[in-house]
Amino acid sequence: MAVASAALALLFLFAVAPSGSRGALQVGFYKGKCNGTDVESTVKSIVAARFSDRTIVPALLRLHFHDCFVRGCDASILLGGNGTEKTAAPNLSVRGYDIIDQAKSALESKCPGVVSCADIIAIAARDAVVLGGGSQYNYSVPTGRRDGNVSLASEALRNLPGASFSASQAIAAFKAKGLSASDTVLLLGAHTVGVTHCSFVRSRLYNYNGSGKADPAMDPALVSKLKSRCPQNSTANNFILLDQATPLAVDNSYYKQILAKKGILKVDQNIAVDGLTNSTVKSLASGSSFPTLFAGAMVRMGAVQVLTGNQGQIRKSCRAVNKLIN
């Protein structure tokens, strides 16, 4: 897997044709369609107004990821009700719904029934990345997605990758969505911001694989630091920064950390040492290519199993499917 190939792929991302769908995503899809309102600028201003809370960066990134990995990027994660994706255990800590609602409300007031919730998620995630990393992380978001009508917690449980996945398991999960091994490494780079909790890490600190000891793949100094944060017999589920060096910035520090045996989640440490992914990790840690390559991976993820043309619908409220009119 060559990181350079991802850079070349970036040149062809501005008209993404989703497999099995009618129509294609395109940059500028909403130009001239919202009664003079600039759709992307509207979303950007709303995201920027919330940036006093720096945690919106990982929140919106995670929202986009968790949406795209279940039924594709169709805003199914936003639907409320019993048994929906929101209610699945991996999604209980997902945040950012209120930001999407605010943007949707603003756009509905200008051009009702035009802008999809799925596109708002993708645009907001990009804007969050730029706020967290700077202008070098800016990229064009192909739009034209439509919203799905189905949301099932069971599908979230089946499709979302686990925190303890091996590199091979992670690659397989991403491949099932049409994403490459390089994309896997790049998108896990979103762990440059955000947090996890002791419940996902404690087994690495005290009884790794039943050894009664810490995971030997974790830096001993980090083990000691995390043990103070996550006592063995405590029920406290304290948060832990995923990037211990620059936790508030979107940058390539994550890759440097995992090469130094400071990956917090097992899946992060696994991609640093596995032969399938190690060379990509090293390249991203040492070079300056991460912003461009991460942008490309985000665009490719944003095209996973999208609905376009007359598929799905444009929801009036992101939290509910439109009622059918007989």
Tab-separated table of N, CA and C in Angstrom, residues 112-205:
chain	number	residue	atom	x	y	z
A	112	PRO	N	-36.590	25.271	1.908
A	112	PRO	CA	-37.169	24.036	2.475
A	112	PRO	C	-37.044	22.838	1.538
A	113	GLY	N	-36.665	21.697	2.132
A	113	GLY	CA	-36.647	20.449	1.382
A	113	GLY	C	-35.553	20.332	0.342
A	114	VAL	N	-34.487	21.110	0.486
A	114	VAL	CA	-33.421	21.105	-0.526
A	114	VAL	C	-32.149	20.429	-0.031
A	115	VAL	N	-31.690	20.773	1.167
A	115	VAL	CA	-30.387	20.301	1.667
A	115	VAL	C	-30.573	19.095	2.583
A	116	SER	N	-29.876	18.024	2.283
A	116	SER	CA	-30.014	16.799	3.072
A	116	SER	C	-29.233	16.882	4.384
A	117	CYS	N	-29.716	16.143	5.342
A	117	CYS	CA	-29.011	16.027	6.621
A	117	CYS	C	-27.677	15.324	6.424
A	118	ALA	N	-27.631	14.370	5.499
A	118	ALA	CA	-26.391	13.633	5.224
A	118	ALA	C	-25.300	14.567	4.717
A	119	ASP	N	-25.672	15.503	3.856
A	119	ASP	CA	-24.683	16.472	3.370
A	119	ASP	C	-24.246	17.421	4.472
A	120	ILE	N	-25.156	17.804	5.335
A	120	ILE	CA	-24.798	18.706	6.433
A	120	ILE	C	-23.756	18.041	7.338
A	121	ILE	N	-23.911	16.751	7.611
A	121	ILE	CA	-22.932	16.031	8.428
A	121	ILE	C	-21.559	16.081	7.770
A	122	ALA	N	-21.501	15.792	6.466
A	122	ALA	CA	-20.222	15.756	5.756
A	122	ALA	C	-19.557	17.127	5.717
A	123	ILE	N	-20.350	18.167	5.482
A	123	ILE	CA	-19.801	19.526	5.435
A	123	ILE	C	-19.308	19.945	6.817
A	124	ALA	N	-20.108	19.662	7.837
A	124	ALA	CA	-19.745	20.052	9.207
A	124	ALA	C	-18.475	19.343	9.668
A	125	ALA	N	-18.315	18.079	9.284
A	125	ALA	CA	-17.096	17.349	9.656
A	125	ALA	C	-15.872	18.006	9.032
A	126	ARG	N	-15.982	18.378	7.751
A	126	ARG	CA	-14.872	19.066	7.099
A	126	ARG	C	-14.550	20.384	7.807
A	127	ASP	N	-15.578	21.151	8.133
A	127	ASP	CA	-15.356	22.439	8.796
A	127	ASP	C	-14.700	22.254	10.158
A	128	ALA	N	-15.078	21.198	10.860
A	128	ALA	CA	-14.469	20.914	12.160
A	128	ALA	C	-12.990	20.582	12.007
A	129	VAL	N	-12.661	19.793	10.981
A	129	VAL	CA	-11.264	19.432	10.726
A	129	VAL	C	-10.428	20.679	10.462
A	130	VAL	N	-10.958	21.607	9.670
A	130	VAL	CA	-10.226	22.837	9.368
A	130	VAL	C	-10.039	23.680	10.623
A	131	LEU	N	-11.062	23.780	11.444
A	131	LEU	CA	-10.935	24.525	12.693
A	131	LEU	C	-9.883	23.905	13.598
A	132	GLY	N	-9.814	22.585	13.609
A	132	GLY	CA	-8.865	21.900	14.488
A	132	GLY	C	-7.454	21.822	13.944
A	133	GLY	N	-7.299	21.908	12.610
A	133	GLY	CA	-5.980	21.716	12.030
A	133	GLY	C	-5.424	22.860	11.219
A	134	GLY	N	-6.294	23.798	10.838
A	134	GLY	CA	-5.824	24.921	10.033
A	134	GLY	C	-6.196	24.768	8.571
A	135	SER	N	-5.908	25.805	7.792
A	135	SER	CA	-6.350	25.869	6.403
A	135	SER	C	-5.762	24.773	5.529
A	136	GLN	N	-4.614	24.206	5.919
A	136	GLN	CA	-4.012	23.149	5.114
A	136	GLN	C	-4.882	21.894	5.103
A	137	TYR	N	-5.858	21.821	6.013
A	137	TYR	CA	-6.762	20.676	6.070
A	137	TYR	C	-8.062	20.918	5.304
A	138	ASN	N	-8.170	22.047	4.634
A	138	ASN	CA	-9.395	22.340	3.893
A	138	ASN	C	-9.493	21.448	2.657
A	139	TYR	N	-10.680	21.027	2.331
A	139	TYR	CA	-10.903	20.231	1.126
A	139	TYR	C	-12.333	20.441	0.649
A	140	SER	N	-12.548	20.185	-0.632
A	140	SER	CA	-13.877	20.326	-1.214
A	140	SER	C	-14.710	19.093	-0.886
A	141	VAL	N	-15.939	19.309	-0.461
A	141	VAL	CA	-16.834	18.208	-0.114
A	141	VAL	C	-17.828	17.984	-1.248
A	142	PRO	N	-17.735	16.865	-1.959
A	142	PRO	CA	-18.768	16.555	-2.940
A	142	PRO	C	-20.111	16.362	-2.220
A	143	THR	N	-21.158	16.941	-2.742
A	143	THR	CA	-22.474	16.861	-2.115
A	143	THR	C	-23.511	16.334	-3.110
A	144	GLY	N	-24.719	16.164	-2.619
A	144	GLY	CA	-25.788	15.572	-3.416
A	144	GLY	C	-26.335	14.305	-2.778
A	145	ARG	N	-25.901	14.028	-1.523
A	145	ARG	CA	-26.440	12.879	-0.795
A	145	ARG	C	-27.917	13.108	-0.475
A	146	ARG	N	-28.627	12.010	-0.308
A	146	ARG	CA	-29.992	12.077	0.197
A	146	ARG	C	-30.075	11.273	1.475
A	147	ASP	N	-31.137	11.488	2.235
A	147	ASP	CA	-31.268	10.901	3.566
A	147	ASP	C	-31.962	9.548	3.511
A	148	GLY	N	-31.488	8.625	4.339
A	148	GLY	CA	-32.085	7.299	4.411
A	148	GLY	C	-33.339	7.266	5.266
A	149	ASN	N	-34.068	6.171	5.139
A	149	ASN	CA	-35.340	6.011	5.845
A	149	ASN	C	-35.298	4.952	6.938
A	150	VAL	N	-34.153	4.280	7.078
A	150	VAL	CA	-34.051	3.154	8.012
A	150	VAL	C	-32.863	3.370	8.939
A	151	SER	N	-33.046	3.033	10.216
A	151	SER	CA	-31.964	3.142	11.198
A	151	SER	C	-32.139	2.033	12.227
A	152	LEU	N	-31.168	1.124	12.309
A	152	LEU	CA	-31.275	-0.041	13.179
A	152	LEU	C	-30.041	-0.175	14.073
A	153	ALA	N	-30.275	-0.281	15.369
A	153	ALA	CA	-29.169	-0.452	16.313
A	153	ALA	C	-28.369	-1.710	16.000
A	154	SER	N	-29.048	-2.765	15.581
A	154	SER	CA	-28.373	-4.036	15.291
A	154	SER	C	-27.341	-3.868	14.178
A	155	GLU	N	-27.627	-3.015	13.216
A	155	GLU	CA	-26.676	-2.801	12.130
A	155	GLU	C	-25.466	-1.997	12.592
A	156	ALA	N	-25.681	-1.089	13.542
A	156	ALA	CA	-24.548	-0.356	14.112
A	156	ALA	C	-23.614	-1.314	14.845
A	157	LEU	N	-24.176	-2.231	15.589
A	157	LEU	CA	-23.358	-3.192	16.332
A	157	LEU	C	-22.559	-4.085	15.392
A	158	ARG	N	-23.125	-4.413	14.238
A	158	ARG	CA	-22.440	-5.296	13.289
A	158	ARG	C	-21.362	-4.581	12.482
A	159	ASN	N	-21.519	-3.305	12.244
A	159	ASN	CA	-20.680	-2.622	11.273
A	159	ASN	C	-19.581	-1.740	11.842
A	160	LEU	N	-19.733	-1.232	13.056
A	160	LEU	CA	-18.739	-0.305	13.592
A	160	LEU	C	-17.510	-1.060	14.096
A	161	PRO	N	-16.312	-0.671	13.662
A	161	PRO	CA	-15.088	-1.357	14.098
A	161	PRO	C	-14.877	-1.230	15.603
A	162	GLY	N	-14.227	-2.239	16.183
A	162	GLY	CA	-14.004	-2.249	17.616
A	162	GLY	C	-12.678	-1.647	18.023
A	163	ALA	N	-12.605	-1.170	19.272
A	163	ALA	CA	-11.404	-0.509	19.783
A	163	ALA	C	-10.224	-1.452	19.932
A	164	SER	N	-10.492	-2.767	19.980
A	164	SER	CA	-9.417	-3.740	20.170
A	164	SER	C	-9.139	-4.550	18.909
A	165	PHE	N	-9.632	-4.101	17.776
A	165	PHE	CA	-9.405	-4.819	16.529
A	165	PHE	C	-7.912	-4.941	16.226
A	166	SER	N	-7.549	-6.056	15.619
A	166	SER	CA	-6.219	-6.177	15.046
A	166	SER	C	-6.178	-5.319	13.786
A	167	ALA	N	-4.976	-5.110	13.262
A	167	ALA	CA	-4.859	-4.351	12.014
A	167	ALA	C	-5.624	-5.044	10.900
A	168	SER	N	-5.532	-6.368	10.837
A	168	SER	CA	-6.230	-7.121	9.790
A	168	SER	C	-7.735	-6.995	9.924
A	169	GLN	N	-8.245	-7.024	11.146
A	169	GLN	CA	-9.682	-6.862	11.363
A	169	GLN	C	-10.139	-5.461	10.966
A	170	ALA	N	-9.345	-4.467	11.317
A	170	ALA	CA	-9.682	-3.091	10.949
A	170	ALA	C	-9.689	-2.925	9.437
A	171	ILE	N	-8.673	-3.450	8.776
A	171	ILE	CA	-8.595	-3.352	7.315
A	171	ILE	C	-9.800	-4.031	6.677
A	172	ALA	N	-10.185	-5.188	7.209
A	172	ALA	CA	-11.343	-5.907	6.666
A	172	ALA	C	-12.631	-5.108	6.841
A	173	ALA	N	-12.781	-4.461	8.000
A	173	ALA	CA	-13.974	-3.658	8.246
A	173	ALA	C	-14.060	-2.481	7.290
A	174	PHE	N	-12.920	-1.860	7.018
A	174	PHE	CA	-12.897	-0.729	6.096
A	174	PHE	C	-13.060	-1.208	4.648
A	175	LYS	N	-12.459	-2.351	4.326
A	175	LYS	CA	-12.592	-2.900	2.979
A	175	LYS	C	-14.043	-3.199	2.653
A	176	ALA	N	-14.801	-3.632	3.649
A	176	ALA	CA	-16.225	-3.922	3.446
A	176	ALA	C	-16.995	-2.676	3.030
A	177	LYS	N	-16.416	-1.519	3.299
A	177	LYS	CA	-17.041	-0.247	2.903
A	177	LYS	C	-16.392	0.335	1.650
A	178	GLY	N	-15.535	-0.441	1.007
A	178	GLY	CA	-14.889	0.021	-0.210
A	178	GLY	C	-13.668	0.880	0.037
A	179	LEU	N	-13.108	0.821	1.239
A	179	LEU	CA	-11.956	1.642	1.605
A	179	LEU	C	-10.705	0.766	1.705
A	180	SER	N	-9.559	1.342	1.401
A	180	SER	CA	-8.306	0.588	1.329
A	180	SER	C	-7.610	0.500	2.686
A	181	ALA	N	-6.527	-0.260	2.710
A	181	ALA	CA	-5.706	-0.339	3.923
A	181	ALA	C	-5.118	1.026	4.262
A	182	SER	N	-4.695	1.778	3.235
A	182	SER	CA	-4.188	3.128	3.475
A	182	SER	C	-5.277	4.023	4.056
A	183	ASP	N	-6.494	3.884	3.528
A	183	ASP	CA	-7.613	4.655	4.078
A	183	ASP	C	-7.835	4.314	5.542
A	184	THR	N	-7.680	3.047	5.878
A	184	THR	CA	-7.843	2.619	7.277
A	184	THR	C	-6.901	3.391	8.180
A	185	VAL	N	-5.632	3.434	7.798
A	185	VAL	CA	-4.620	4.127	8.601
A	185	VAL	C	-4.911	5.626	8.653
A	186	LEU	N	-5.285	6.193	7.526
A	186	LEU	CA	-5.555	7.629	7.470
A	186	LEU	C	-6.761	8.012	8.317
A	187	LEU	N	-7.826	7.245	8.229
A	187	LEU	CA	-9.041	7.604	8.967
A	187	LEU	C	-8.902	7.351	10.467
A	188	LEU	N	-8.098	6.354	10.844
A	188	LEU	CA	-7.804	6.187	12.271
A	188	LEU	C	-6.996	7.366	12.790
A	189	GLY	N	-6.380	8.118	11.881
A	189	GLY	CA	-5.679	9.339	12.270
A	189	GLY	C	-6.589	10.389	12.866
A	190	ALA	N	-7.897	10.211	12.731
A	190	ALA	CA	-8.843	11.095	13.411
A	190	ALA	C	-8.682	11.007	14.922
A	191	HIS	N	-8.010	9.950	15.393
A	191	HIS	CA	-7.728	9.831	16.826
A	191	HIS	C	-6.659	10.812	17.279
A	192	THR	N	-6.246	11.701	16.399
A	192	THR	CA	-5.375	12.811	16.789
A	192	THR	C	-6.100	13.780	17.714
A	193	VAL	N	-7.434	13.694	17.750
A	193	VAL	CA	-8.243	14.483	18.677
A	193	VAL	C	-9.246	13.552	19.350
A	194	GLY	N	-9.791	13.997	20.459
A	194	GLY	CA	-10.833	13.219	21.117
A	194	GLY	C	-10.335	12.411	22.300
A	195	VAL	N	-11.267	11.691	22.887
A	195	VAL	CA	-10.974	10.927	24.100
A	195	VAL	C	-11.585	9.535	24.002
A	196	THR	N	-11.075	8.655	24.843
A	196	THR	CA	-11.727	7.393	25.123
A	196	THR	C	-11.925	7.332	26.631
A	197	HIS	N	-12.269	6.184	27.165
A	197	HIS	CA	-12.510	6.069	28.603
A	197	HIS	C	-11.826	4.835	29.168
A	198	CYS	N	-11.673	4.819	30.472
A	198	CYS	CA	-10.936	3.742	31.142
A	198	CYS	C	-11.468	2.359	30.799
A	199	SER	N	-12.771	2.237	30.592
A	199	SER	CA	-13.359	0.930	30.307
A	199	SER	C	-12.782	0.299	29.042
A	200	PHE	N	-12.265	1.126	28.122
A	200	PHE	CA	-11.693	0.604	26.888
A	200	PHE	C	-10.192	0.336	27.009
A	201	VAL	N	-9.599	0.718	28.115
A	201	VAL	CA	-8.144	0.668	28.250
A	201	VAL	C	-7.692	-0.200	29.418
A	202	ARG	N	-8.547	-0.375	30.398
A	202	ARG	CA	-8.142	-1.024	31.660
A	202	ARG	C	-7.527	-2.406	31.428
A	203	SER	N	-8.059	-3.165	30.479
A	203	SER	CA	-7.523	-4.514	30.247
A	203	SER	C	-6.081	-4.472	29.741
A	204	ARG	N	-5.689	-3.387	29.094
A	204	ARG	CA	-4.306	-3.245	28.624
A	204	ARG	C	-3.366	-2.880	29.766
A	205	LEU	N	-3.907	-2.395	30.856
A	205	LEU	CA	-3.079	-1.895	31.950
A	205	LEU	C	-2.799	-2.938	33.021
